Coordinates of C-alpha atoms and ligand atoms in Angstrom, one line a residue:
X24 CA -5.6 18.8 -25.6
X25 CA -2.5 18.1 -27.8
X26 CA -1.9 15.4 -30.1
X27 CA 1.0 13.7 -29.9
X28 CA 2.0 14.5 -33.6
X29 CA 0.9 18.1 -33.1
X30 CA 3.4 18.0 -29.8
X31 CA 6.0 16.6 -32.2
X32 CA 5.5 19.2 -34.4
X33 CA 5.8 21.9 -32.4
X34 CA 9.0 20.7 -31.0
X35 CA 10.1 20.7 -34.1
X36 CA 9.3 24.2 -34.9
X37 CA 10.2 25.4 -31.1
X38 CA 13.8 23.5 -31.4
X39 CA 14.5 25.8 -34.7
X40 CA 12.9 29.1 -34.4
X41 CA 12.1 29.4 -30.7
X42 CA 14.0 31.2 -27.7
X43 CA 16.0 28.0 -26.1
X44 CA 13.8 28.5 -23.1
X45 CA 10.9 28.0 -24.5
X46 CA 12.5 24.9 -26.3
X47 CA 14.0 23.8 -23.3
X48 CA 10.4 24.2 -21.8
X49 CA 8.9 22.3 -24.1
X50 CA 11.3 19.2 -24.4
X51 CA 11.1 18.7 -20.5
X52 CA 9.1 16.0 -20.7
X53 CA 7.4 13.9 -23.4
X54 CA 3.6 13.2 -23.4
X55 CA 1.2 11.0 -24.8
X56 CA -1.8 11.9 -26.6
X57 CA -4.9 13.7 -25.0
X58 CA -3.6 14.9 -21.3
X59 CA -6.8 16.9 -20.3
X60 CA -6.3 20.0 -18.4
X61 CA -8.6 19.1 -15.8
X62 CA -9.8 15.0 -14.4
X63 CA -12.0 14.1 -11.8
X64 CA -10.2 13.6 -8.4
X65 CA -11.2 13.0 -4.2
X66 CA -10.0 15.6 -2.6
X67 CA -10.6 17.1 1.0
X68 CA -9.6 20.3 2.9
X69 CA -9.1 19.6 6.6
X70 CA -8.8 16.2 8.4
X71 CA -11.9 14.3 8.6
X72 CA -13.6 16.7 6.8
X73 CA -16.0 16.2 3.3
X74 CA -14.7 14.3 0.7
X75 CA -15.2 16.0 -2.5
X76 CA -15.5 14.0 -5.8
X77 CA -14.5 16.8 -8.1
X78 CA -13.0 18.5 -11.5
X79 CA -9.0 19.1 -10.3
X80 CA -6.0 19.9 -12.5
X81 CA -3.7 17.6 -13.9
X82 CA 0.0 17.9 -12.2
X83 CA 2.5 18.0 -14.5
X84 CA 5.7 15.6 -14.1
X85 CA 9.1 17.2 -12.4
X86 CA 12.3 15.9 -14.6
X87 CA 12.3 12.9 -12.6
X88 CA 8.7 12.3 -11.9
X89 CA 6.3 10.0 -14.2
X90 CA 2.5 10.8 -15.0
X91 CA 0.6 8.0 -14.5
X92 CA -3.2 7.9 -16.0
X93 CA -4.5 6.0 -12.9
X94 CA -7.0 3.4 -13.6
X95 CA -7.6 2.1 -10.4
X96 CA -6.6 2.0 -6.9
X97 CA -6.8 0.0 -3.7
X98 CA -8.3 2.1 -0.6
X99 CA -6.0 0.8 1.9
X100 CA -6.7 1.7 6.1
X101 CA -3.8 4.4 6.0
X102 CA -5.6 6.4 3.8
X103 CA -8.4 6.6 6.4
X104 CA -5.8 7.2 8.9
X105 CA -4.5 10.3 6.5
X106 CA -7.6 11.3 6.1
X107 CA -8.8 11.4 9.9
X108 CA -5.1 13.0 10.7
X109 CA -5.4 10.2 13.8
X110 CA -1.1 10.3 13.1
X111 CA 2.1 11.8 14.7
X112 CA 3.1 12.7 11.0
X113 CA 1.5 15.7 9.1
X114 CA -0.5 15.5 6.2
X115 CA -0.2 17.9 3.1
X116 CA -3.6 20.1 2.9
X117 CA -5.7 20.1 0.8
X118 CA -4.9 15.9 0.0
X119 CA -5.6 14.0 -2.9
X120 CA -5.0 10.8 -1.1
X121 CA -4.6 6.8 -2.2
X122 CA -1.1 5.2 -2.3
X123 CA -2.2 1.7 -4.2
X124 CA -2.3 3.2 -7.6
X125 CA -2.1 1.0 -11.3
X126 CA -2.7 3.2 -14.4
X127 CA -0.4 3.8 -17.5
X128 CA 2.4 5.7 -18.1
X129 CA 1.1 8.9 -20.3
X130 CA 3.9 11.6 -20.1
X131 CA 7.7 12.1 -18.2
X132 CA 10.1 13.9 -17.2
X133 CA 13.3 14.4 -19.0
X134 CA 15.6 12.7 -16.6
X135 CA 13.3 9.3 -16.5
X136 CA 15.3 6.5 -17.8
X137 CA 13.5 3.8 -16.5
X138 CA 10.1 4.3 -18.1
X139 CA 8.5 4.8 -21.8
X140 CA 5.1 6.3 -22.3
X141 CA 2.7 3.3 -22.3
X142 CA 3.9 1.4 -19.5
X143 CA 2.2 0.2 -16.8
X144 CA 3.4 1.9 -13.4
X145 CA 2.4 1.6 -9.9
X146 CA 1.8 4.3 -7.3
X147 CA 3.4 3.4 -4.0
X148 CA 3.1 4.6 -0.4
X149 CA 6.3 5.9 -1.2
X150 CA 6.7 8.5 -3.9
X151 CA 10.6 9.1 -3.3
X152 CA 13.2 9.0 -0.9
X153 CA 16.4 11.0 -1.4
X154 CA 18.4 8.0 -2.1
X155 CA 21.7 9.6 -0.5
X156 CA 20.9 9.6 3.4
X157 CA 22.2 6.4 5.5
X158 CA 19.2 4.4 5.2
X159 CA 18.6 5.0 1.4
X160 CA 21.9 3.8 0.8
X161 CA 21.0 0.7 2.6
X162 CA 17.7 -0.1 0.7
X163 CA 15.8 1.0 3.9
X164 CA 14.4 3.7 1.5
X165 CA 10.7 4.1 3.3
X166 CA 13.1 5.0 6.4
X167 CA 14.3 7.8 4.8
X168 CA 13.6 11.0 6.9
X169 CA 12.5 13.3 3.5
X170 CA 10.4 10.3 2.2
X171 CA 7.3 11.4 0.0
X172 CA 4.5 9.9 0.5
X173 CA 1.5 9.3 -1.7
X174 CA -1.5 10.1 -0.5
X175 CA -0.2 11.6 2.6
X176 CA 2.7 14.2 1.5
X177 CA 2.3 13.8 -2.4
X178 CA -1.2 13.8 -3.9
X179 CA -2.6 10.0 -4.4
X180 CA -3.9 7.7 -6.5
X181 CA -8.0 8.7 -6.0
X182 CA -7.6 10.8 -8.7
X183 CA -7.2 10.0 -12.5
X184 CA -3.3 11.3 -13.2
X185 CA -1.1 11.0 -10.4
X186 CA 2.6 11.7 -10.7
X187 CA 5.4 9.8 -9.2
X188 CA 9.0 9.8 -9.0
X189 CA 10.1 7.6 -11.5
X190 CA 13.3 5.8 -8.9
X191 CA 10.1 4.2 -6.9
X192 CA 7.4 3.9 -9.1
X193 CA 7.0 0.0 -9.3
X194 CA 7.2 -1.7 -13.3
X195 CA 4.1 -3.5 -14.0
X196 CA 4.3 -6.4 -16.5
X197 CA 2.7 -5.7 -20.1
X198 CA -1.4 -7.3 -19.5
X199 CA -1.2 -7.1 -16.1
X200 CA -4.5 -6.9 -14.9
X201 CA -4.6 -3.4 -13.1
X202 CA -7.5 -3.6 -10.6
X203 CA -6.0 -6.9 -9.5
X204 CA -2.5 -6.0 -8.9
X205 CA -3.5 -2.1 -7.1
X206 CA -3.6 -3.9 -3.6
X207 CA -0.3 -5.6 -4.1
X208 CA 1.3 -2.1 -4.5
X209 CA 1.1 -1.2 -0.9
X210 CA -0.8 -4.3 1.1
X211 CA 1.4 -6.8 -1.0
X212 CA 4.2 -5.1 -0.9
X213 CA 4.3 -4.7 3.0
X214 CA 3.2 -8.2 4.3
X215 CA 5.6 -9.7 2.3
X216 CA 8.2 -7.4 3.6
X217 CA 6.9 -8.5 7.3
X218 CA 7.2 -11.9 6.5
X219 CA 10.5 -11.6 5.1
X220 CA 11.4 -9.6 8.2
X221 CA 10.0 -12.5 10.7
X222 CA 12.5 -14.8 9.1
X223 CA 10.2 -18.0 9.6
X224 CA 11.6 -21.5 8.1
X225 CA 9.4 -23.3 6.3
X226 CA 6.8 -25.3 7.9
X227 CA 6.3 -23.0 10.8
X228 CA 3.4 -21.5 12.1
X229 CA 2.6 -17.4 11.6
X230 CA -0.2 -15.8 13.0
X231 CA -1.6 -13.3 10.8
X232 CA -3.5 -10.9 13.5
X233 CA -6.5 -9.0 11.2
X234 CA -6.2 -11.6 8.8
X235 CA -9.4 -11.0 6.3
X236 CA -8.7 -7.5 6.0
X237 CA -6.4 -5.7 3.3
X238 CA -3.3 -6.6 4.4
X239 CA -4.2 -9.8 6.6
X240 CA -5.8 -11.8 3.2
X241 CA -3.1 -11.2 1.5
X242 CA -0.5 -11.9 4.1
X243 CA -2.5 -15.1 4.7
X244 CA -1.3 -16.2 0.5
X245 CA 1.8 -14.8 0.8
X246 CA 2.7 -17.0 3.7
X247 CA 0.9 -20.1 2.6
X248 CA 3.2 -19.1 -1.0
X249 CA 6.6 -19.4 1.7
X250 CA 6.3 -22.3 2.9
X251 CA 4.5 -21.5 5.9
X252 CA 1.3 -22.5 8.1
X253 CA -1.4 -20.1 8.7
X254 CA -3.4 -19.5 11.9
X255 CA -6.2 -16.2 11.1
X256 CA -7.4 -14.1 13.8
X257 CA -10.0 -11.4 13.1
X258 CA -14.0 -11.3 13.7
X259 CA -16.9 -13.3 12.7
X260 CA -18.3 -16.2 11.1
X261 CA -17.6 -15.0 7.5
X262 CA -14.0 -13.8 7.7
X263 CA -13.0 -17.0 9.5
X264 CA -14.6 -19.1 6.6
X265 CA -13.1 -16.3 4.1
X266 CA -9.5 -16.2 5.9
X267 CA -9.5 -20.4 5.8
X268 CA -10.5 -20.0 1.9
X269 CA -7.3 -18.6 1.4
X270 CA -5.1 -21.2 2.8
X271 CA -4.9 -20.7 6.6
X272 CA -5.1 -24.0 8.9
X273 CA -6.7 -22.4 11.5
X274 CA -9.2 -19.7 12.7
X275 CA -9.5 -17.8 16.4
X276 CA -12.4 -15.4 16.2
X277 CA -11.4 -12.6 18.5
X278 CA -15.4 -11.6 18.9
X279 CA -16.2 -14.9 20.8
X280 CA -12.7 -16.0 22.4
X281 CA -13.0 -15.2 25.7
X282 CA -9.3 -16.0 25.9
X283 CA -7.5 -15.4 23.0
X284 CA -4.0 -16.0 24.3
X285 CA -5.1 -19.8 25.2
X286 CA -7.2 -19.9 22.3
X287 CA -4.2 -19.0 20.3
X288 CA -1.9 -21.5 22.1
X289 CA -3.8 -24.7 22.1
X290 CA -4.1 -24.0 18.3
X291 CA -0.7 -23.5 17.6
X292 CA 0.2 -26.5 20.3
X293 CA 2.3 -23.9 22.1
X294 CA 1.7 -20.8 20.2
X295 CA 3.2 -19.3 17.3
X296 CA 6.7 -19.5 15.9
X297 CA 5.9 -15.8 14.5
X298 CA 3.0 -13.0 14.6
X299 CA 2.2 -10.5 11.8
X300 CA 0.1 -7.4 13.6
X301 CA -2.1 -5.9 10.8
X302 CA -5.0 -5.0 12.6
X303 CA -6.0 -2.0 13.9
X304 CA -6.1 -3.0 17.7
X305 CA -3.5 -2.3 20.0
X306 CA -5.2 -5.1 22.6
X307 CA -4.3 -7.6 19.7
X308 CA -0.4 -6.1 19.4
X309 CA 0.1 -6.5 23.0
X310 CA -1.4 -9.7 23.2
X311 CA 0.2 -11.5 20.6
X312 CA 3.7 -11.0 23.0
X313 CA 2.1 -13.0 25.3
X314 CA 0.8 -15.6 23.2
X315 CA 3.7 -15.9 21.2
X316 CA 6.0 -19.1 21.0
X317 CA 9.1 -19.5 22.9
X318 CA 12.0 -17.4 20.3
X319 CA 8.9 -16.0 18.9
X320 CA 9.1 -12.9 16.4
X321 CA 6.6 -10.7 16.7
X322 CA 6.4 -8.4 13.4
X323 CA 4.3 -4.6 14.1
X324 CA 2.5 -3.8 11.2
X325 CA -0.8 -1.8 12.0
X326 CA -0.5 1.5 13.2
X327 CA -3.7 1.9 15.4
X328 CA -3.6 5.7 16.5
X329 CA -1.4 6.3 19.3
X330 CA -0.7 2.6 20.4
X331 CA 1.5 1.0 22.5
X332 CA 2.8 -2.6 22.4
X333 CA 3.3 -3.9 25.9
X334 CA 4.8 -7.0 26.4
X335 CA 5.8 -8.4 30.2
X336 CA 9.7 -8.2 30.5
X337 CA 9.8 -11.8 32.2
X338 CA 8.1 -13.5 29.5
X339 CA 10.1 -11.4 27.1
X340 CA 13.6 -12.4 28.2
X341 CA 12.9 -16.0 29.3
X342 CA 11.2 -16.1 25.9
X343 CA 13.8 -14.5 24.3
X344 CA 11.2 -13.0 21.9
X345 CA 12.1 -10.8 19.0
X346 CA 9.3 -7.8 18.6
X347 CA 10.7 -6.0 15.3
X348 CA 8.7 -3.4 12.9
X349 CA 8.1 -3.5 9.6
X350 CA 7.3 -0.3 7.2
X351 CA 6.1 -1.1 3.7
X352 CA 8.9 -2.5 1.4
X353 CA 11.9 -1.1 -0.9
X354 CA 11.7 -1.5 -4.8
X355 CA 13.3 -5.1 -4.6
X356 CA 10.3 -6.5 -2.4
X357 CA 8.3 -4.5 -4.4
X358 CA 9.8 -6.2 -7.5
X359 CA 9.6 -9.7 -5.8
X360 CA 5.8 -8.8 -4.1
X361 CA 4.7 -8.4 -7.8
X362 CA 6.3 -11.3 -9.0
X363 CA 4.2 -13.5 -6.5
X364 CA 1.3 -11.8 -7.9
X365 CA 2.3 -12.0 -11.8
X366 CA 2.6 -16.0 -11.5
X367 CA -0.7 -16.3 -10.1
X368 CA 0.8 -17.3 -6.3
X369 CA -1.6 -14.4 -4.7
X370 CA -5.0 -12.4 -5.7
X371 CA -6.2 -9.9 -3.7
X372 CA -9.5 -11.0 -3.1
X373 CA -11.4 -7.3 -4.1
X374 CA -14.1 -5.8 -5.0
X375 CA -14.2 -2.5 -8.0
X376 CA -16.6 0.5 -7.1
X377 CA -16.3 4.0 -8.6
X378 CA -13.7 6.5 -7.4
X379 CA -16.7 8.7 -6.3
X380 CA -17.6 6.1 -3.4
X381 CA -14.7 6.8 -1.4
X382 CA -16.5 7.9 1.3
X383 CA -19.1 5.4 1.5
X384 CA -15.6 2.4 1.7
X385 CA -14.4 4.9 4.5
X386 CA -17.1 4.1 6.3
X387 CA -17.7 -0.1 5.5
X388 CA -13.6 0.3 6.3
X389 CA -14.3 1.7 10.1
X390 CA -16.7 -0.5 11.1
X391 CA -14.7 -3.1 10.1
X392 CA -17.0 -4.8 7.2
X393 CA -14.5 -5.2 4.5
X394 CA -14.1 -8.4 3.6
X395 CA -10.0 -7.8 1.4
X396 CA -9.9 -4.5 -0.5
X397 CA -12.1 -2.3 -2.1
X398 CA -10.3 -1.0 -5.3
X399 CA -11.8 2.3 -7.2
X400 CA -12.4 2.2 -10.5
X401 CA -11.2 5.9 -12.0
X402 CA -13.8 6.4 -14.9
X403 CA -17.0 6.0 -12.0
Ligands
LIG525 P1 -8.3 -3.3 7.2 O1 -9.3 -2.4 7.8 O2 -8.5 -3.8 5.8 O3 -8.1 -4.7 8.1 C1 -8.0 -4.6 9.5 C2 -8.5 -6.0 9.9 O4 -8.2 -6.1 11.3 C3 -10.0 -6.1 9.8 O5 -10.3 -7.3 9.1 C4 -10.5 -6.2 11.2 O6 -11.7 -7.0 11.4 C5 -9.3 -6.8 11.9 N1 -9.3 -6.6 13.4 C6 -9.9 -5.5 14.1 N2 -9.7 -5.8 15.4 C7 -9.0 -6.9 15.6 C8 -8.5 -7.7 16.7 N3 -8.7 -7.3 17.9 N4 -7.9 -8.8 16.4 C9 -7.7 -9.3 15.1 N5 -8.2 -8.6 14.1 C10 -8.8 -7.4 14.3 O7 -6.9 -2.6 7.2 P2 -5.6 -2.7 6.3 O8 -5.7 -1.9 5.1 O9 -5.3 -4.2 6.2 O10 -4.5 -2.0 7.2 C11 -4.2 -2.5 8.5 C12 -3.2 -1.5 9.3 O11 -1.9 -1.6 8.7 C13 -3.6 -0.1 9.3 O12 -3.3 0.5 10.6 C14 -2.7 0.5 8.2 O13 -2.4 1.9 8.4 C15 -1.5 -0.3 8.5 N6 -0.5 -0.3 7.4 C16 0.8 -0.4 7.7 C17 1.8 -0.5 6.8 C18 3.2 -0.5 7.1 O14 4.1 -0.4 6.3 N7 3.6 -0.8 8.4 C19 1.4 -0.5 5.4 C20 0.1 -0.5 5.1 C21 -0.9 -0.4 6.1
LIG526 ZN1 -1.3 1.2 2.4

């Protein structure tokens, strides 16, 4: 390990006596104190193979990357998707994965502008984007064909220094409490974009489909935050009375509805004037086009493994229903997203276990047990 004062010094030296490459070398990027060599990290080989908790080496930051000491992150259901390999999109092997990352800025590269060692930083789904094809220019940077993706192309956030590039890295506030805010960095982030992208008035009803999970509890706050009314659907006694905790009128249990279209209808006296999809069920994606309200918009958020959404043509045109997707969120709703959580309009209802237990949340996360998010903490 280096000092930071024994760094400075050797700059020093390097910049007067050395070769210029080795100066060069050694003025790419400036680092804090005490970057270990090695950290402890998640790591597996092949998809859905073991999960090793392990000693891994640090990366070191690319001129425009940051180096983010990761204190903890949200486990969010794409990263058991990367990890089971369940999507039409290959993952980098061996993966270090997680993509809801909070932690401190430690070290940089020398062509970051836009952060100083000892800020707080976020670790996104997306890692970088080229920022010159046709979406980029639009702000549609997730749409970007060479997007990086953390925890899925670019190793994650389950491991104690994570790199990022510094363009999409999302700027925490100074004190911003850093277990609390990891499950706005990607669950926040992308209901809020959905809701956004459903283009609901105030007053109207959204159903939030998977509604206690990661994204669903928090798309629940965020829409109660807009203005709008909440109707839950997901399974069970306790994340119906969790879901209506966090501001949602009503609740359709999709374990005992025996008809969740009517269910949904009577509710919503005619069904909903919007539908976020964030569970993991394509029955629930196709049904929510049929229980939708008449110029309904229907927002695709989940990615269940090789689903379809099927909605009946008639009911579609007569309807005149919108069915739109919706793919995380570009550094303004990022920006906005934490803002909602910074003035205390959200919190991620979570629960801290150590980095280690990844497999063990994999496994509450399948059967469907989680009640929010599970965030690791890095130091367990
Ligand atoms: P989660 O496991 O925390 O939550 C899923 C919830 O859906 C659970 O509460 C579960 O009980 C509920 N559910 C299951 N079957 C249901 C049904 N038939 N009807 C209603 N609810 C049902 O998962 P999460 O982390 O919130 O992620 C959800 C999905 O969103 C995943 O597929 C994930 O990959 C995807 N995702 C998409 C984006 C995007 O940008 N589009 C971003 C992040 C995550
Ligand atoms: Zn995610």
């Amino acid at each position: 390990m280096l000092s930071i004062t024994r760094v400075s010094a050797l700059r020093t030296q390097f910049a007067t006596f050395a070769k210029p490459a080795v100066a060069q070398q050694l003025a790419r990027y400036s680092t804090a104190p005490s970057i270990p060599k090695t950290q402890k990290g998640c790591i597996f080989d092949t998809a859905g193979g073991p999960i090793e908790y392990k000693d891994i080496p640090v990366p070191t930051p690319k001129p425009n990357e940051i180096l983010v000491n990761v204190k903890y992150s949200g486990v969010c259901h794409t990263d058991l998707h990367a990890w089971k390999g369940d999507w039409p999109l290959p993952v980098k092997l061996p993966l270090v994965g997680g993509h809801e990352g909070a932690g401190v800025v430690v070290a940089k590269g020398s062509n970051v502008q836009n952060f100083e060692i000892g800020d707080l930083a976020g670790i996104k789904w997306l890692n970088g984007s080229c920022m010159g094809c046709e979406f980029c220019q639009q702000g549609a940077e997730s749409n970007c064909p060479d997007a990086d993706l953390s925890g899925y192309t670019h190793d994650g956030s389950f491991q104690q220094y994570a790199t990022a590039d510094a363009v999409q890295a999302a700027k925490l506030p100074p004190g911003t409490d850093l277990a609390a805010v990891a499950p706005i960095l990607c669950a926040g982030v992308t209901v809020y974009k959905a809701l956004k992208t459903a283009d609901l008035r105030p007053g109207q009803i959204v159903a939030i489909s998977g509604a206690a999970g990661g994204l669903g509890s928090l798309a629940v706050q965020y829409a109660v935050a807009m203005g709008l009314r909440v109707l839950g659907i997901d399974g069970g006694e306790e994340k119906g009375n969790f879901v209506k905790s966090l501001g949602a009128e009503f609740f359709v249990d999709f374990t005992k509805e025996k008809d969740i279209v009517a269910a949904v209808q009577k509710a919503t006296n005619g069904g909903p004037h919007g539908v976020i999809n964030v569970s993991v069920s394509e029955a629930a994606i196709s049904q929510s086009a049929e229980y939708a309200r008449t110029l309904g918009k229907i927002v695709l958020v989940g990615l269940p493994a090789g689903a379809v959404c099927k909605s009946p043509v008639f009911n579609h045109v007569v309807k005149s229903l919108q069915i739109k997707g919706s793919y995380v969120g570009n550094r303004q709703d990022t920006t906005e997203a934490v803002d909602f959580f910074t003035r205390g309009l959200v919190k991620s209802p979570f629960k801290i276990v150590g980095l280690s237990e990844l497999p063990e949340v994999f496994e509450l996360m399948e059967k469907g047990k989680i009640l929010g998010r599970y965030v690791l903490d890095t130091s367990k």
